[in-house]
Amino acid sequence: MTTAVPAVRPANPNFSSGPCTKRPGWSLDALKGAALGRSHRSKAGKAKLKEAIDLTREVLEVPATHRIAIVPGSDTGAVEMAMWSMLGARGVEVLAWESFGAIWVTDAVKQLRLPNTKAVVAEFGKLPDLAAVDFENDVVFTFNGTTAGVRVPNHDWIPADRAGLTICDATSAAFAMELDYDKLDVVTFSWQKVMGGEAAHGILILGPRAVERLESFTPAWPLPKLFRMTKNGKLDEGLFEGETINTPSLLCVEDYIDALNWAKSVGGLKGLIARSNASAKSVYDFVARTPWLKVLAADDATRSNTGVCLVFADPALAAAPLERQAAFAKDFVALLEKQGVAFDFGAYRDAPPGLRIWCGATVEPSDVEALLPWLDWAYAQLSPALAKAA
Ligand SMILES: Cc1ncc(COP(=O)(O)O)c(C=O)c1O
């Protein structure tokens, strides 16, 4: 194992899973054209919001059948808006295999308290049995479980002729994985993930079946203004043209537009996916030749290409109580942070202790490559103490 200090450092040490690093070459100059100090209802403000929607459609290749809105409350806002507005018309299945899916389970079971709700939960590293999902129900799921590094492998398990709706939290999948909009009635994500945008704004993409639900079903509970997508029983079409529910940040909008233009410059969706794939492959190849690390995802077909989650395979550590593993992971991350080599790459707080290396498109694959020898170096610094304690 390498114990010498590696010669090369990542040029950019930001490996956080959100907010994710800004796109290569970003500076505050990118925001110069923002419609600051203008009303978001003015011609100039609305044009910026519409541009953000149009560029989202172009880069993500969203079909004309689907509507796109900018909504408050980031991804959580977008998911909850869909859940509170659409669920209750039929049975519900909520799938969870990590922390965010678990939040949508809590929403359905404990907050909305929907009857006929089934929570389908798998442990970290695994997916629930997708073949057992009953699409007579509405199905809520996360395309990529960011805190486990486990994604659904494809869309084959979602039938074209389903009766229920699919509500898909795609926040760490959008701009990194192919999404089949015909299979996804609702898609949500936030700007600060794969595009390295600013937080607090969500995107909600609705297919025709979701719109049909909104126009034919009224929930039994009151809906706060922030969640309302219809007016007099009809879809509020203005929302999908940039007439946001409340006031957005035109600075964040400008930054998102900048990120989308950068996305176009690297080859659009295909280019973005290729960047994530290249970075993730470096990490997975490294793990394959590294005896002290292991991929958390149990099945290779479910490995994420954005939040790559790793756990320690060192026998002394793997057998240790969780607190010791967590302390080791904390020391590991702190050591490389102190070196200025890598920031924010520890596992999510309630995930199995380990490392999470963000490989979304704004991360340079060369920076991921440069980080890898440092992982060996950090392990060489910390593992002697581990052996002594064992
Ligand atoms: C899969 C998933 N869902 C939801 C969220 C919450 O997103 P936000 O903070 O944008 O509401 C995250 C954030 O990391 C996520 O990864």
Short mmCIF file of C-alpha atoms and ligand atoms in Angstrom, two decimals:
data_model
loop_
_atom_site.label_atom_id
_atom_site.label_comp_id
_atom_site.label_asym_id
_atom_site.label_seq_id
_atom_site.Cartn_x
_atom_site.Cartn_y
_atom_site.Cartn_z
CA MET A 1 0.00 0.00 0.00
CA THR A 2 1.19 3.54 -0.75
CA THR A 3 2.44 5.22 2.36
CA ALA A 4 4.39 8.02 0.74
CA VAL A 5 2.56 11.31 0.48
CA PRO A 6 0.93 11.27 -2.97
CA ALA A 7 2.49 13.69 -5.42
CA VAL A 8 -0.75 15.04 -6.87
CA ARG A 9 -3.65 16.67 -5.06
CA PRO A 10 -7.15 17.09 -6.43
CA ALA A 11 -7.22 20.57 -8.00
CA ASN A 12 -10.64 20.98 -6.38
CA PRO A 13 -11.11 19.24 -3.00
CA ASN A 14 -14.94 19.50 -2.97
CA PHE A 15 -16.51 16.04 -2.94
CA SER A 16 -19.70 16.86 -1.02
CA SER A 17 -22.97 15.14 -1.95
CA GLY A 18 -24.86 18.39 -1.64
CA PRO A 19 -24.46 21.23 -2.07
CA CYS A 20 -22.15 19.77 -4.68
CA THR A 21 -19.16 21.50 -6.16
CA LYS A 22 -19.77 24.28 -8.66
CA ARG A 23 -19.17 23.51 -12.32
CA PRO A 24 -15.54 23.70 -13.49
CA GLY A 25 -14.52 27.29 -14.14
CA TRP A 26 -17.38 28.80 -12.14
CA SER A 27 -16.89 32.24 -10.60
CA LEU A 28 -19.23 34.95 -9.33
CA ASP A 29 -18.94 36.50 -12.80
CA ALA A 30 -21.34 33.78 -13.97
CA LEU A 31 -24.10 35.63 -12.10
CA LYS A 32 -23.55 39.02 -13.74
CA GLY A 33 -26.63 38.75 -15.95
CA ALA A 34 -29.02 38.05 -13.05
CA ALA A 35 -32.27 40.03 -13.02
CA LEU A 36 -31.46 41.35 -9.55
CA GLY A 37 -33.75 43.90 -7.98
CA ARG A 38 -36.45 43.10 -10.53
CA SER A 39 -39.81 41.54 -9.82
CA HIS A 40 -40.00 37.87 -10.66
CA ARG A 41 -43.34 38.76 -12.27
CA SER A 42 -41.71 41.40 -14.53
CA LYS A 43 -41.01 40.58 -18.16
CA ALA A 44 -37.29 40.27 -17.35
CA GLY A 45 -37.83 38.10 -14.25
CA LYS A 46 -40.32 35.82 -15.91
CA ALA A 47 -38.06 35.42 -18.94
CA LYS A 48 -35.27 34.16 -16.66
CA LEU A 49 -37.59 31.63 -15.00
CA LYS A 50 -38.88 30.47 -18.38
CA GLU A 51 -35.30 30.17 -19.66
CA ALA A 52 -34.44 27.95 -16.68
CA ILE A 53 -37.46 25.75 -17.46
CA ASP A 54 -36.69 25.58 -21.19
CA LEU A 55 -33.03 24.73 -20.59
CA THR A 56 -34.04 22.05 -18.09
CA ARG A 57 -36.23 20.49 -20.78
CA GLU A 58 -33.45 20.71 -23.37
CA VAL A 59 -30.64 19.31 -21.22
CA LEU A 60 -32.73 16.58 -19.56
CA GLU A 61 -34.50 15.73 -22.84
CA VAL A 62 -37.90 15.97 -21.17
CA PRO A 63 -40.65 15.15 -23.71
CA ALA A 64 -43.24 17.76 -24.68
CA THR A 65 -45.89 15.67 -22.90
CA HIS A 66 -44.38 16.61 -19.51
CA ARG A 67 -44.65 19.95 -17.72
CA ILE A 68 -41.80 21.48 -15.71
CA ALA A 69 -42.19 23.86 -12.75
CA ILE A 70 -39.84 25.62 -10.36
CA VAL A 71 -41.21 25.14 -6.84
CA PRO A 72 -40.29 26.19 -3.30
CA GLY A 73 -38.51 24.06 -0.72
CA SER A 74 -35.89 22.32 -2.84
CA ASP A 75 -36.37 18.63 -3.61
CA THR A 76 -38.22 18.00 -0.34
CA GLY A 77 -40.68 20.73 -1.29
CA ALA A 78 -41.26 19.19 -4.70
CA VAL A 79 -41.76 15.64 -3.36
CA GLU A 80 -44.08 16.73 -0.56
CA MET A 81 -46.06 18.95 -2.93
CA ALA A 82 -46.71 15.89 -5.11
CA MET A 83 -47.46 13.59 -2.18
CA TRP A 84 -49.85 15.98 -0.46
CA SER A 85 -51.62 16.89 -3.72
CA MET A 86 -51.91 13.49 -5.40
CA LEU A 87 -51.94 10.70 -2.82
CA GLY A 88 -55.10 9.34 -1.24
CA ALA A 89 -56.94 8.46 -4.44
CA ARG A 90 -55.81 4.80 -4.27
CA GLY A 91 -53.49 2.58 -2.24
CA VAL A 92 -49.88 3.70 -1.84
CA GLU A 93 -46.55 1.87 -1.75
CA VAL A 94 -43.54 3.79 -0.55
CA LEU A 95 -40.19 2.18 -1.25
CA ALA A 96 -37.20 2.99 0.93
CA TRP A 97 -33.65 1.70 1.15
CA GLU A 98 -31.89 4.63 2.77
CA SER A 99 -32.51 7.90 4.63
CA PHE A 100 -34.44 9.91 2.04
CA GLY A 101 -36.81 7.12 1.07
CA ALA A 102 -37.41 6.70 4.80
CA ILE A 103 -38.53 10.33 4.98
CA TRP A 104 -41.17 9.72 2.31
CA VAL A 105 -42.34 6.66 4.30
CA THR A 106 -42.73 8.85 7.39
CA ASP A 107 -44.62 11.44 5.36
CA ALA A 108 -47.11 8.88 4.05
CA VAL A 109 -47.52 6.79 7.18
CA LYS A 110 -47.17 9.21 10.07
CA GLN A 111 -48.08 12.60 8.61
CA LEU A 112 -50.60 12.03 5.83
CA ARG A 113 -51.73 8.89 7.71
CA LEU A 114 -53.03 7.42 4.48
CA PRO A 115 -55.05 4.23 4.73
CA ASN A 116 -53.90 1.36 2.47
CA THR A 117 -50.28 2.42 2.67
CA LYS A 118 -47.51 -0.11 2.44
CA ALA A 119 -43.94 0.78 3.37
CA VAL A 120 -41.49 -1.45 1.53
CA VAL A 121 -38.16 -1.04 3.26
CA ALA A 122 -34.77 -2.61 2.59
CA GLU A 123 -31.57 -2.26 4.58
CA PHE A 124 -28.69 -0.01 3.48
CA GLY A 125 -26.90 -1.54 0.50
CA LYS A 126 -29.89 -3.46 -0.84
CA LEU A 127 -32.98 -2.67 -2.90
CA PRO A 128 -36.44 -3.91 -1.94
CA ASP A 129 -37.94 -6.54 -4.24
CA LEU A 130 -39.00 -4.33 -7.15
CA ALA A 131 -40.77 -7.24 -8.88
CA ALA A 132 -43.21 -7.41 -5.94
CA VAL A 133 -44.40 -3.80 -6.28
CA ASP A 134 -48.12 -3.58 -7.03
CA PHE A 135 -48.75 -0.81 -9.53
CA GLU A 136 -52.46 -0.81 -8.81
CA ASN A 137 -51.12 1.48 -6.08
CA ASP A 138 -49.40 4.83 -6.37
CA VAL A 139 -45.70 4.19 -5.91
CA VAL A 140 -43.29 6.64 -4.28
CA PHE A 141 -39.58 5.90 -4.65
CA THR A 142 -36.12 7.41 -4.86
CA PHE A 143 -34.32 6.78 -8.16
CA ASN A 144 -30.90 6.97 -6.52
CA GLY A 145 -30.63 6.53 -2.77
CA THR A 146 -28.00 9.15 -2.07
CA THR A 147 -27.10 7.95 1.40
CA ALA A 148 -26.59 4.31 0.35
CA GLY A 149 -25.17 4.73 -3.14
CA VAL A 150 -27.86 2.36 -4.38
CA ARG A 151 -29.99 3.16 -7.44
CA VAL A 152 -32.78 1.35 -9.21
CA PRO A 153 -31.01 -0.44 -12.08
CA ASN A 154 -33.52 0.48 -14.81
CA HIS A 155 -37.21 1.16 -15.47
CA ASP A 156 -38.17 -2.38 -16.52
CA TRP A 157 -39.98 -3.05 -13.24
CA ILE A 158 -42.44 -0.20 -13.91
CA PRO A 159 -45.24 -1.33 -16.25
CA ALA A 160 -46.34 0.97 -19.07
CA ASP A 161 -49.98 0.12 -18.31
CA ARG A 162 -49.85 0.81 -14.56
CA ALA A 163 -53.00 2.04 -12.82
CA GLY A 164 -51.26 4.03 -10.08
CA LEU A 165 -48.89 6.95 -10.39
CA THR A 166 -45.12 6.78 -10.00
CA ILE A 167 -43.70 9.61 -7.89
CA CYS A 168 -39.94 9.59 -8.29
CA ASP A 169 -37.49 11.54 -6.16
CA ALA A 170 -34.65 11.88 -8.66
CA THR A 171 -32.55 14.46 -6.87
CA SER A 172 -29.21 12.66 -7.15
CA ALA A 173 -30.14 10.94 -10.43
CA ALA A 174 -31.30 13.80 -12.65
CA PHE A 175 -28.44 14.93 -14.94
CA ALA A 176 -26.50 11.74 -14.15
CA MET A 177 -28.75 8.83 -15.12
CA GLU A 178 -31.19 8.17 -17.98
CA LEU A 179 -34.75 8.80 -16.80
CA ASP A 180 -37.65 7.33 -18.79
CA TYR A 181 -40.34 9.96 -18.42
CA ASP A 182 -43.03 7.67 -19.83
CA LYS A 183 -42.51 5.49 -16.75
CA LEU A 184 -42.28 8.39 -14.31
CA ASP A 185 -45.44 10.42 -13.70
CA VAL A 186 -43.75 12.78 -11.27
CA VAL A 187 -40.03 13.55 -11.18
CA THR A 188 -38.42 15.88 -8.65
CA PHE A 189 -34.94 17.19 -7.98
CA SER A 190 -33.07 20.19 -6.60
CA TRP A 191 -30.46 22.46 -8.15
CA GLN A 192 -27.60 21.94 -5.72
CA LYS A 193 -26.92 18.31 -6.55
CA VAL A 194 -25.62 17.10 -9.91
CA MET A 195 -25.64 20.61 -11.43
CA GLY A 196 -23.84 22.22 -8.49
CA GLY A 197 -26.50 24.93 -8.33
CA GLU A 198 -27.78 26.76 -5.28
CA ALA A 199 -30.22 25.22 -2.82
CA ALA A 200 -33.81 26.02 -1.87
CA HIS A 201 -35.48 25.64 -5.27
CA GLY A 202 -37.03 22.42 -6.50
CA ILE A 203 -38.00 21.19 -9.93
CA LEU A 204 -41.23 19.29 -10.39
CA ILE A 205 -41.86 17.46 -13.67
CA LEU A 206 -45.40 16.22 -14.25
CA GLY A 207 -46.56 13.74 -16.86
CA PRO A 208 -50.12 13.71 -18.25
CA ARG A 209 -51.30 11.07 -15.75
CA ALA A 210 -50.17 13.21 -12.83
CA VAL A 211 -52.01 16.20 -14.29
CA GLU A 212 -55.10 14.06 -14.72
CA ARG A 213 -54.89 13.12 -11.04
CA LEU A 214 -54.58 16.75 -9.99
CA GLU A 215 -57.62 17.73 -12.02
CA SER A 216 -59.80 14.80 -10.96
CA PHE A 217 -58.96 14.33 -7.28
CA THR A 218 -59.23 16.64 -4.30
CA PRO A 219 -57.37 15.55 -1.17
CA ALA A 220 -59.36 15.25 2.04
CA TRP A 221 -56.92 17.55 3.86
CA PRO A 222 -56.22 21.26 3.53
CA LEU A 223 -53.34 22.22 1.22
CA PRO A 224 -51.03 25.08 2.10
CA LYS A 225 -50.61 27.67 -0.68
CA LEU A 226 -47.05 26.41 -1.23
CA PHE A 227 -48.42 23.05 -2.41
CA ARG A 228 -51.29 24.25 -4.59
CA MET A 229 -50.99 23.42 -8.28
CA THR A 230 -54.59 23.86 -9.38
CA LYS A 231 -57.02 26.74 -9.62
CA ASN A 232 -60.75 25.94 -9.62
CA GLY A 233 -59.99 22.29 -10.28
CA LYS A 234 -57.78 23.01 -13.31
CA LEU A 235 -54.01 22.84 -13.48
CA ASP A 236 -52.39 26.22 -12.96
CA GLU A 237 -50.58 26.28 -16.30
CA GLY A 238 -48.75 29.50 -15.43
CA LEU A 239 -46.71 27.59 -12.86
CA PHE A 240 -45.16 25.63 -15.73
CA GLU A 241 -44.29 28.79 -17.62
CA GLY A 242 -42.34 30.38 -14.78
CA GLU A 243 -45.12 31.97 -12.73
CA THR A 244 -43.79 30.58 -9.48
CA ILE A 245 -46.01 30.09 -6.42
CA ASN A 246 -43.98 32.53 -4.36
CA THR A 247 -40.83 34.57 -4.77
CA PRO A 248 -37.77 32.71 -6.06
CA SER A 249 -34.18 33.93 -5.84
CA LEU A 250 -33.27 35.39 -9.21
CA LEU A 251 -29.62 35.02 -8.21
CA CYS A 252 -30.10 31.26 -7.80
CA VAL A 253 -32.06 31.16 -11.06
CA GLU A 254 -29.16 32.80 -12.88
CA ASP A 255 -26.75 30.32 -11.36
CA TYR A 256 -28.92 27.39 -12.45
CA ILE A 257 -29.09 28.82 -15.99
CA ASP A 258 -25.29 29.07 -15.96
CA ALA A 259 -25.03 25.43 -14.87
CA LEU A 260 -27.40 24.32 -17.62
CA ASN A 261 -25.43 26.21 -20.26
CA TRP A 262 -22.27 24.56 -18.97
CA ALA A 263 -24.08 21.20 -19.24
CA LYS A 264 -24.77 21.94 -22.91
CA SER A 265 -21.09 22.78 -23.44
CA VAL A 266 -20.00 19.33 -22.20
CA GLY A 267 -22.38 17.46 -24.48
CA GLY A 268 -25.72 17.74 -22.68
CA LEU A 269 -27.18 14.78 -20.84
CA LYS A 270 -24.87 12.24 -22.48
CA GLY A 271 -21.83 14.32 -21.63
CA LEU A 272 -22.95 14.74 -18.02
CA ILE A 273 -23.61 11.02 -17.63
CA ALA A 274 -20.22 10.19 -19.15
CA ARG A 275 -18.48 12.45 -16.63
CA SER A 276 -20.25 10.79 -13.69
CA ASN A 277 -19.60 7.33 -15.08
CA ALA A 278 -15.89 8.06 -15.54
CA SER A 279 -15.50 9.32 -11.97
CA ALA A 280 -17.53 6.50 -10.44
CA LYS A 281 -15.63 3.88 -12.44
CA SER A 282 -12.31 5.16 -11.05
CA VAL A 283 -13.62 4.77 -7.52
CA TYR A 284 -15.09 1.31 -8.11
CA ASP A 285 -11.90 0.14 -9.84
CA PHE A 286 -9.90 1.46 -6.90
CA VAL A 287 -12.11 -0.40 -4.42
CA ALA A 288 -11.71 -3.59 -6.45
CA ARG A 289 -7.93 -3.44 -5.90
CA THR A 290 -8.14 -2.19 -2.29
CA PRO A 291 -8.61 -4.85 0.38
CA TRP A 292 -9.61 -2.45 3.16
CA LEU A 293 -12.59 -0.92 1.33
CA LYS A 294 -15.86 -2.31 0.08
CA VAL A 295 -18.80 -0.94 -1.92
CA LEU A 296 -21.96 -0.60 0.19
CA ALA A 297 -24.23 -1.52 -2.75
CA ALA A 298 -24.62 -5.30 -2.66
CA ASP A 299 -25.46 -5.70 -6.35
CA ASP A 300 -23.24 -4.17 -9.05
CA ALA A 301 -26.29 -3.32 -11.19
CA THR A 302 -27.51 -0.98 -8.43
CA ARG A 303 -24.25 0.94 -7.89
CA SER A 304 -24.69 4.67 -8.08
CA ASN A 305 -22.59 6.83 -10.38
CA THR A 306 -23.15 9.94 -8.23
CA GLY A 307 -22.96 9.37 -4.46
CA VAL A 308 -20.54 6.45 -4.31
CA CYS A 309 -20.81 4.92 -0.83
CA LEU A 310 -18.01 2.79 0.60
CA VAL A 311 -17.56 0.97 3.89
CA PHE A 312 -14.45 -0.40 5.57
CA ALA A 313 -13.57 -4.01 4.89
CA ASP A 314 -10.58 -4.14 7.26
CA PRO A 315 -11.48 -7.14 9.47
CA ALA A 316 -10.40 -5.34 12.66
CA LEU A 317 -12.81 -2.54 11.85
CA ALA A 318 -15.64 -4.50 10.25
CA ALA A 319 -15.91 -6.51 13.50
CA ALA A 320 -15.77 -3.42 15.72
CA PRO A 321 -18.87 -1.77 17.25
CA LEU A 322 -20.53 0.82 15.01
CA GLU A 323 -19.33 3.72 17.18
CA ARG A 324 -15.72 2.71 16.60
CA GLN A 325 -16.27 2.41 12.88
CA ALA A 326 -17.92 5.82 12.89
CA ALA A 327 -15.02 7.32 14.87
CA PHE A 328 -12.53 5.83 12.40
CA ALA A 329 -14.47 7.24 9.44
CA LYS A 330 -14.57 10.64 11.14
CA ASP A 331 -10.81 10.63 11.76
CA PHE A 332 -10.23 9.50 8.18
CA VAL A 333 -12.24 12.35 6.70
CA ALA A 334 -10.75 14.87 9.14
CA LEU A 335 -7.21 13.84 8.19
CA LEU A 336 -7.75 14.54 4.50
CA GLU A 337 -9.71 17.70 5.23
CA LYS A 338 -6.75 18.93 7.28
CA GLN A 339 -4.49 18.25 4.33
CA GLY A 340 -6.86 20.28 2.14
CA VAL A 341 -7.16 17.22 -0.11
CA ALA A 342 -10.87 16.38 0.20
CA PHE A 343 -13.86 17.88 1.99
CA ASP A 344 -17.22 16.46 3.07
CA PHE A 345 -16.76 12.92 1.88
CA GLY A 346 -17.91 11.05 4.99
CA ALA A 347 -20.97 8.78 4.95
CA TYR A 348 -24.35 10.38 5.72
CA ARG A 349 -25.04 10.66 9.45
CA ASP A 350 -27.44 7.71 9.70
CA ALA A 351 -25.85 5.52 7.01
CA PRO A 352 -23.33 2.78 7.83
CA PRO A 353 -20.00 4.47 8.74
CA GLY A 354 -17.72 4.88 5.76
CA LEU A 355 -16.95 7.23 2.88
CA ARG A 356 -19.17 8.85 0.28
CA ILE A 357 -17.43 10.29 -2.73
CA TRP A 358 -19.59 12.46 -4.95
CA CYS A 359 -19.07 11.74 -8.62
CA GLY A 360 -21.74 14.01 -10.15
CA ALA A 361 -20.87 15.82 -13.35
CA THR A 362 -19.47 19.01 -11.81
CA VAL A 363 -16.67 16.99 -10.21
CA GLU A 364 -13.69 16.61 -12.52
CA PRO A 365 -12.92 12.92 -13.11
CA SER A 366 -9.22 13.85 -12.84
CA ASP A 367 -9.86 15.11 -9.28
CA VAL A 368 -11.45 11.81 -8.32
CA GLU A 369 -8.40 10.01 -9.77
CA ALA A 370 -6.11 12.29 -7.78
CA LEU A 371 -8.03 11.63 -4.57
CA LEU A 372 -7.67 7.84 -4.66
CA PRO A 373 -3.99 7.51 -3.65
CA TRP A 374 -4.76 9.84 -0.74
CA LEU A 375 -7.31 7.34 0.55
CA ASP A 376 -4.56 4.73 0.74
CA TRP A 377 -2.29 7.26 2.37
CA ALA A 378 -4.89 8.16 5.03
CA TYR A 379 -5.52 4.51 5.71
CA ALA A 380 -1.80 3.88 6.14
CA GLN A 381 -1.68 6.71 8.70
CA LEU A 382 -4.64 5.50 10.71
CA SER A 383 -4.65 1.72 10.47
CA PRO A 384 -1.66 0.95 12.79
CA ALA A 385 -3.68 2.35 15.71
CA LEU A 386 -6.55 0.18 14.60
CA ALA A 387 -4.44 -2.99 14.69
CA LYS A 388 -3.12 -2.05 18.15
CA ALA A 389 -6.63 -1.51 19.53
CA ALA A 390 -7.90 -4.83 18.13
C1 LIG B 1 -32.52 11.38 -2.72
C2 LIG B 1 -32.69 12.67 -2.00
N1 LIG B 1 -33.92 13.10 -1.71
C3 LIG B 1 -34.12 14.25 -1.06
C4 LIG B 1 -33.08 15.05 -0.66
C5 LIG B 1 -33.36 16.31 0.07
O1 LIG B 1 -33.13 17.33 -0.82
P1 LIG B 1 -33.33 18.87 -0.50
O2 LIG B 1 -32.40 19.20 0.60
O3 LIG B 1 -32.98 19.49 -1.81
O4 LIG B 1 -34.76 19.05 -0.14
C6 LIG B 1 -31.78 14.66 -0.95
C7 LIG B 1 -30.64 15.48 -0.50
O5 LIG B 1 -29.52 15.10 -0.49
C8 LIG B 1 -31.58 13.45 -1.64
O6 LIG B 1 -30.34 13.04 -1.95
#
